[in-house]
Coordinates of C-alpha atoms and ligand atoms in Angstrom, one line a residue:
X471 CA 48.7 7.0 -22.7
X472 CA 51.7 5.4 -20.7
X473 CA 55.2 6.3 -21.6
X474 CA 56.5 5.2 -25.0
X475 CA 59.5 3.0 -24.6
X476 CA 59.6 2.0 -28.2
X477 CA 60.6 -1.6 -27.3
X478 CA 58.8 -4.2 -25.4
X479 CA 58.6 -8.1 -25.0
X480 CA 55.7 -10.2 -24.4
X481 CA 54.7 -13.8 -24.0
X482 CA 51.5 -15.6 -24.9
X483 CA 50.3 -19.2 -25.0
X484 CA 48.7 -20.9 -27.8
X485 CA 45.1 -22.3 -27.1
X486 CA 43.0 -25.2 -28.1
X487 CA 39.4 -24.6 -28.8
X488 CA 36.5 -26.9 -27.5
X489 CA 34.0 -24.9 -29.5
X490 CA 35.5 -24.0 -32.7
X491 CA 35.8 -20.6 -34.7
X492 CA 35.2 -21.4 -38.2
X493 CA 33.9 -18.9 -40.5
X494 CA 33.5 -15.1 -40.3
X495 CA 30.5 -12.8 -40.7
X496 CA 32.9 -10.1 -41.7
X497 CA 36.3 -10.9 -43.0
X498 CA 38.3 -7.6 -42.6
X499 CA 37.5 -7.2 -39.0
X500 CA 37.5 -11.0 -38.2
X501 CA 34.0 -11.0 -36.8
X502 CA 33.1 -14.6 -36.3
X503 CA 30.1 -16.5 -37.5
X504 CA 29.8 -17.9 -33.8
X505 CA 31.4 -17.6 -30.4
X506 CA 33.9 -20.0 -29.4
X507 CA 35.5 -21.5 -26.2
X508 CA 39.2 -22.5 -25.4
X509 CA 41.8 -23.5 -23.1
X510 CA 45.2 -21.8 -23.1
X511 CA 48.1 -24.1 -23.4
X512 CA 51.0 -23.5 -21.0
X513 CA 54.4 -24.3 -22.5
X514 CA 53.3 -23.9 -26.0
X515 CA 54.3 -20.2 -26.2
X516 CA 55.3 -17.4 -28.3
X517 CA 57.9 -14.8 -27.0
X518 CA 58.0 -11.7 -29.1
X519 CA 60.0 -8.4 -29.0
X520 CA 58.9 -5.4 -30.8
X521 CA 61.3 -2.4 -31.4
X522 CA 60.2 0.6 -33.4
X523 CA 63.0 2.1 -35.1
X524 CA 63.1 5.8 -36.1
X525 CA 63.9 6.1 -40.0
X526 CA 63.4 2.4 -40.8
X527 CA 61.8 2.1 -44.2
X528 CA 59.9 -1.0 -43.5
X529 CA 58.9 -3.5 -41.1
X530 CA 61.2 -6.7 -40.2
X531 CA 60.0 -9.9 -39.0
X532 CA 62.2 -12.9 -37.7
X533 CA 60.6 -16.0 -36.5
X534 CA 62.7 -18.7 -34.8
X535 CA 65.7 -17.2 -36.2
X536 CA 64.5 -17.0 -39.9
X537 CA 63.8 -13.8 -41.6
X538 CA 60.2 -13.7 -42.9
X539 CA 59.1 -12.0 -46.1
X540 CA 56.2 -12.2 -48.3
X541 CA 52.7 -12.9 -47.0
X542 CA 53.9 -13.3 -43.4
X543 CA 55.5 -10.0 -43.2
X544 CA 52.6 -8.3 -45.0
X545 CA 50.1 -9.7 -42.4
X546 CA 52.3 -8.4 -39.5
X547 CA 52.8 -5.0 -41.2
X548 CA 49.0 -4.7 -41.7
X549 CA 48.6 -5.7 -38.1
X550 CA 51.2 -3.0 -36.8
X551 CA 49.4 -0.4 -39.2
X552 CA 46.6 -0.8 -36.8
X553 CA 48.6 -0.2 -33.8
X554 CA 50.5 2.7 -35.3
X555 CA 47.1 4.3 -36.3
X556 CA 45.9 3.9 -32.5
X557 CA 49.2 5.3 -31.1
X558 CA 49.6 8.1 -33.8
X559 CA 53.1 6.8 -34.6
X560 CA 54.6 5.9 -38.0
X561 CA 57.8 4.3 -37.3
X562 CA 58.5 0.8 -38.7
X563 CA 59.3 -1.9 -36.3
X564 CA 61.6 -4.9 -36.0
X565 CA 59.7 -8.0 -34.6
X566 CA 61.6 -10.9 -33.2
X567 CA 59.6 -13.9 -32.4
X568 CA 60.4 -17.4 -30.9
X569 CA 58.1 -20.3 -30.3
X570 CA 58.6 -22.8 -27.6
X571 CA 57.0 -25.5 -29.6
X572 CA 58.5 -27.0 -32.7
X573 CA 57.9 -25.1 -35.9
X574 CA 56.6 -27.1 -39.0
X575 CA 54.7 -29.6 -37.1
X576 CA 51.3 -28.2 -37.7
X577 CA 50.7 -26.7 -34.1
X578 CA 48.9 -23.4 -34.9
X579 CA 51.2 -20.4 -33.9
X580 CA 49.2 -17.5 -35.0
X581 CA 46.9 -17.4 -31.8
X582 CA 50.1 -17.0 -29.5
X583 CA 51.9 -15.0 -32.1
X584 CA 49.3 -12.2 -32.5
X585 CA 48.4 -12.1 -28.8
X586 CA 52.1 -11.6 -27.9
X587 CA 52.6 -9.1 -30.7
X588 CA 49.3 -7.2 -29.8
X589 CA 50.8 -6.7 -26.1
X590 CA 54.3 -6.1 -27.1
X591 CA 53.6 -3.5 -29.9
X592 CA 50.8 -1.6 -27.9
X593 CA 53.1 -1.5 -24.8
X594 CA 56.1 -0.3 -26.9
X595 CA 54.0 2.5 -28.4
X596 CA 52.7 3.5 -24.8
X597 CA 49.0 2.5 -25.3
X598 CA 47.9 1.1 -22.0
X599 CA 45.0 -1.2 -23.2
X600 CA 42.6 -3.2 -21.1
X601 CA 42.4 -6.8 -21.4
X602 CA 39.4 -6.4 -23.6
X603 CA 40.9 -3.9 -25.8
X604 CA 44.0 -6.2 -26.2
X605 CA 41.8 -9.0 -27.0
X606 CA 39.9 -7.0 -29.7
X607 CA 43.3 -5.9 -31.2
X608 CA 44.8 -9.4 -31.2
X609 CA 41.5 -10.6 -33.0
X610 CA 42.4 -8.3 -35.9
X611 CA 45.6 -10.4 -36.6
X612 CA 44.1 -13.9 -36.0
X613 CA 40.7 -14.6 -34.7
X614 CA 41.8 -17.2 -32.2
X615 CA 44.5 -14.9 -31.0
X616 CA 41.9 -12.9 -29.1
X617 CA 41.5 -15.9 -26.9
X618 CA 45.2 -16.1 -26.1
X619 CA 45.1 -12.7 -24.2
X620 CA 43.0 -13.6 -21.1
X621 CA 44.0 -16.6 -18.9
X622 CA 43.0 -20.0 -18.5
X623 CA 39.5 -21.1 -19.8
X624 CA 38.4 -18.5 -22.2
X625 CA 35.2 -17.4 -24.1
X626 CA 35.2 -15.3 -27.2
X627 CA 31.7 -13.7 -27.5
X628 CA 30.9 -12.9 -31.0
X629 CA 29.7 -9.5 -30.2
X630 CA 27.5 -7.3 -32.4
X631 CA 30.5 -5.5 -34.0
X632 CA 34.2 -4.5 -33.3
X633 CA 33.7 -3.1 -30.2
X634 CA 32.2 -6.1 -28.4
X635 CA 33.9 -9.1 -30.2
X636 CA 36.5 -9.9 -27.5
X637 CA 37.5 -12.9 -25.2
X638 CA 37.2 -13.0 -21.5
X639 CA 38.2 -15.6 -18.9
X640 CA 35.5 -18.0 -17.8
X641 CA 37.7 -19.7 -15.2
X642 CA 41.5 -19.3 -14.2
X643 CA 44.1 -21.9 -15.3
X644 CA 44.0 -23.8 -12.1
X645 CA 40.4 -24.2 -12.1
X646 CA 40.6 -27.7 -13.7
X647 CA 43.7 -30.0 -13.9
X648 CA 43.1 -31.1 -17.6
X649 CA 45.8 -32.2 -19.8
X650 CA 46.2 -31.7 -23.7
X651 CA 48.2 -34.7 -25.2
X652 CA 48.8 -33.5 -28.7
X653 CA 49.4 -36.5 -31.0
X654 CA 51.7 -35.3 -34.0
X655 CA 51.0 -36.8 -37.2
X656 CA 53.1 -36.5 -40.2
X657 CA 52.0 -34.9 -43.4
X658 CA 53.4 -34.2 -46.7
X659 CA 50.6 -31.8 -47.7
X660 CA 50.7 -28.2 -47.6
X661 CA 47.4 -27.4 -46.1
X662 CA 45.1 -24.7 -46.6
X663 CA 45.5 -22.0 -44.0
X664 CA 42.6 -20.9 -41.7
X665 CA 42.4 -17.4 -43.3
X666 CA 41.3 -19.1 -46.7
X667 CA 39.4 -21.7 -44.7
X668 CA 37.2 -19.3 -42.9
X669 CA 36.2 -17.8 -46.3
X670 CA 35.4 -21.4 -47.7
X671 CA 33.1 -22.2 -44.7
X672 CA 30.1 -20.5 -46.3
X673 CA 30.2 -22.7 -49.3
X674 CA 29.4 -25.7 -47.3
X675 CA 25.5 -26.3 -46.9
X676 CA 26.4 -27.5 -43.3
X677 CA 27.7 -24.3 -42.1
X678 CA 24.5 -22.6 -41.5
X679 CA 23.2 -25.5 -39.4
X680 CA 26.6 -25.5 -37.3
X681 CA 26.3 -21.9 -36.7
X682 CA 22.7 -21.9 -35.9
X683 CA 23.3 -24.6 -33.2
X684 CA 26.4 -23.0 -31.9
X685 CA 24.5 -21.0 -28.9
X686 CA 23.4 -24.5 -27.4
X687 CA 26.9 -26.0 -27.6
X688 CA 28.4 -23.0 -26.1
X689 CA 26.0 -23.0 -23.2
X690 CA 26.8 -26.8 -22.6
X691 CA 30.6 -26.1 -22.8
X692 CA 30.4 -23.1 -20.4
X693 CA 28.4 -25.3 -18.0
X694 CA 30.5 -28.3 -18.3
X695 CA 33.8 -26.2 -17.7
X696 CA 32.3 -24.4 -14.5
X697 CA 30.9 -27.6 -13.1
X698 CA 34.2 -29.5 -14.2
X699 CA 32.0 -32.1 -15.7
X700 CA 34.4 -34.0 -18.0
X701 CA 31.9 -36.3 -19.6
X702 CA 29.7 -33.2 -20.6
X703 CA 32.7 -31.5 -21.8
X704 CA 33.8 -34.6 -23.9
X705 CA 30.5 -34.9 -25.5
X706 CA 30.1 -31.3 -26.6
X707 CA 33.8 -30.8 -27.6
X708 CA 33.9 -33.9 -29.9
X709 CA 30.6 -33.0 -31.4
X710 CA 31.8 -29.5 -32.1
X711 CA 35.0 -30.6 -33.6
X712 CA 33.2 -33.1 -35.9
X713 CA 30.8 -30.6 -37.0
X714 CA 33.7 -28.1 -38.1
X715 CA 35.4 -30.8 -40.0
X716 CA 32.1 -31.8 -41.6
X717 CA 32.0 -28.2 -42.9
X718 CA 35.5 -28.3 -44.0
X719 CA 35.2 -31.5 -45.9
X720 CA 31.9 -30.2 -47.6
X721 CA 33.0 -26.7 -48.6
X722 CA 34.0 -26.0 -52.3
X723 CA 36.8 -26.7 -52.7
X724 CA 36.7 -29.4 -50.0
X725 CA 39.2 -29.5 -47.2
X726 CA 40.2 -32.8 -45.8
X727 CA 42.8 -32.3 -42.8
X728 CA 42.7 -35.7 -41.6
X729 CA 45.4 -38.3 -42.2
X730 CA 45.0 -42.1 -41.8
X731 CA 46.6 -41.7 -38.5
X732 CA 44.3 -38.9 -37.5
X733 CA 41.3 -41.4 -37.8
X734 CA 43.2 -44.1 -36.2
X735 CA 43.6 -41.8 -32.9
X736 CA 40.0 -41.0 -33.2
X737 CA 39.0 -44.6 -33.0
X738 CA 41.7 -45.2 -30.3
X739 CA 40.1 -42.5 -28.2
X740 CA 36.7 -43.8 -28.4
X741 CA 37.8 -47.3 -27.6
X742 CA 39.5 -46.1 -24.5
X743 CA 36.3 -44.2 -23.7
X744 CA 34.4 -47.6 -24.0
X745 CA 36.9 -48.9 -21.5
X746 CA 36.0 -46.1 -19.1
X747 CA 39.1 -43.8 -19.6
X748 CA 38.0 -40.0 -19.4
X749 CA 39.3 -38.8 -22.6
X750 CA 38.1 -36.9 -25.8
X751 CA 39.8 -35.6 -28.9
X752 CA 39.3 -32.3 -30.9
X753 CA 41.3 -31.4 -34.1
X754 CA 41.9 -28.0 -35.6
X755 CA 42.8 -27.1 -39.3
X756 CA 45.6 -29.9 -39.6
X757 CA 46.1 -33.8 -39.0
X758 CA 47.2 -33.5 -35.4
X759 CA 44.8 -34.8 -32.7
X760 CA 44.5 -32.9 -29.4
X761 CA 43.5 -35.6 -26.7
X762 CA 42.2 -34.0 -23.5
X763 CA 42.1 -36.0 -20.2
X764 CA 42.4 -35.2 -16.6
X765 CA 46.1 -34.6 -15.7
X766 CA 46.3 -37.7 -13.4
X767 CA 45.9 -40.0 -16.6
X768 CA 48.1 -38.0 -19.0
X769 CA 51.2 -40.5 -18.9
X770 CA 49.0 -43.6 -19.9
X771 CA 47.3 -41.5 -22.6
X772 CA 50.6 -40.3 -24.0
X773 CA 52.0 -43.8 -23.9
X774 CA 49.1 -45.1 -25.7
X775 CA 49.0 -42.5 -28.4
X776 CA 52.7 -43.1 -29.1
X777 CA 51.8 -46.6 -29.9
X778 CA 49.4 -45.5 -32.7
X779 CA 50.8 -46.2 -36.0
X780 CA 51.7 -42.8 -37.7
X781 CA 52.0 -40.9 -34.4
X782 CA 55.4 -39.3 -34.7
X783 CA 55.5 -37.6 -31.2
X784 CA 53.1 -36.5 -28.4
X785 CA 53.4 -33.1 -26.9
X786 CA 52.0 -32.3 -23.5
X787 CA 50.3 -29.0 -22.2
X788 CA 48.4 -28.1 -19.2
X789 CA 46.1 -25.1 -18.8
X790 CA 47.8 -21.8 -19.3
X791 CA 47.6 -18.1 -18.1
X792 CA 47.1 -14.8 -19.8
X793 CA 49.5 -13.1 -22.0
X794 CA 52.1 -11.0 -20.2
X795 CA 54.9 -8.6 -20.5
X796 CA 58.3 -9.8 -19.7
X797 CA 61.7 -8.0 -19.4
X798 CA 63.4 -7.7 -22.8
X799 CA 66.6 -9.8 -23.0
X800 CA 69.0 -10.1 -26.1
X801 CA 66.5 -11.4 -28.6
X802 CA 68.6 -13.0 -31.2
X803 CA 67.3 -11.8 -34.6
Ligands
PMV1288 O1 42.5 -17.9 -35.7 P1 42.6 -18.7 -37.0 O2 42.1 -17.8 -38.1 O3 43.8 -19.3 -37.2 O4 41.4 -19.7 -36.8 C1 41.4 -20.8 -36.0 C2 40.6 -21.8 -36.5 C3 40.8 -23.1 -35.7 O5 41.9 -23.3 -35.0 C4 40.4 -24.4 -36.6 C5 39.5 -23.2 -34.7 C6 39.8 -22.4 -33.4 O6 38.6 -21.9 -32.8 O7 40.8 -22.3 -32.8

C-alpha cells in the first residue's frame, strides 16, 4: 500500500463506443452481456478531487459548482464504500468534480466521472492499483467508465466474473487520427438513464440476437482499428449502434432516444458516404449523434452538421489518453 495522502485529484476522458455495452448479465457488479470497444475523447474530460475528511458524517458531492444530493450522491457513496472497504478506512469524503464539456446537453459524463473518481479516491486512500484493477473498480460505478481508464482505443472484455471484466488498450491515442464531431440536438424530454436501460434490454426480443452476434462484431471492430480500415469500422460501428437502438425501441417500455434531427443527421451522414466522404454515425442513450471521420475532414463535417436543421452545436474531440493523476489545485466547491 502506498502512503495515504487523503486527498488526490484525477482527470479522465469520456469515451464513445463503436461496439456498444447495453444490458448486464449481473446488475450489481455491472458484468456486461457483451464485450465493447470504444475510443477515448480528448478534451471531453472530468477533473475530480477527492478529500477524505476525518469526522465528517456523510459524503459530499459537488459537480460543476452545484451541490448534488439524492440519487447522484447515493451512487457516489455506494462507489466510495467499495474503495473504503478495499482500503479499510471509514472516513467520509468530499468529491469536487468539473466537466470540461457543457452539462445538460446529453453528453454522458458517467464514464469520465467514475474513471476519475476511481483513480482519485483509490490514490487518496493509498491503494496503488494496477490499470486492470482501476478499470474493474471504475466499472462498479458505471460500466462504460472502465473503458475510460486505459488510453486510446480500448476494449472491455466481458470476462467470466468480477476479476476479469476490465478494459485494456488496443492501440494508443496516436494510432489513428480520427475525429468525433458530436452533433448536439435539442431535447425537451427527460430520458431514461442507462442504469435503468440496461435492465430493460432483456425485455426486447432482439437483445439475445444482438448479444449472440457480438463476438463477430467485436472481431471486425478490433481488426478495423488495428488495420486503420475506416470503411470496415464504419460498417460495423453503424450496424452495432443501430442494433442497440433496435433493442431500445423494442424493450418494454420502449426507449426512443432519437429526435427528428437525429434521423436527419443519420440520413445526411449516409448521403455524404454515397458522395465518397469517409464518415459514419454512432449514437448513445440520447438524441446526439457522434459523427466519426478522419481528422483531415473534420472542418467540412462540422460545417455540414451545423447546416442540418435541429443541430444546435457541434463539439469536436480527437482520440484521448488514459486517466491520470494531476496536482491538486484549489478546487472550487
Ligand atoms: O456506462 P453506462 O451504464 O452509462 O452505459 C453506457 C451505455 C452506452 O453509452 C449507450 C453504450 C456504451 O457502450 O457506452
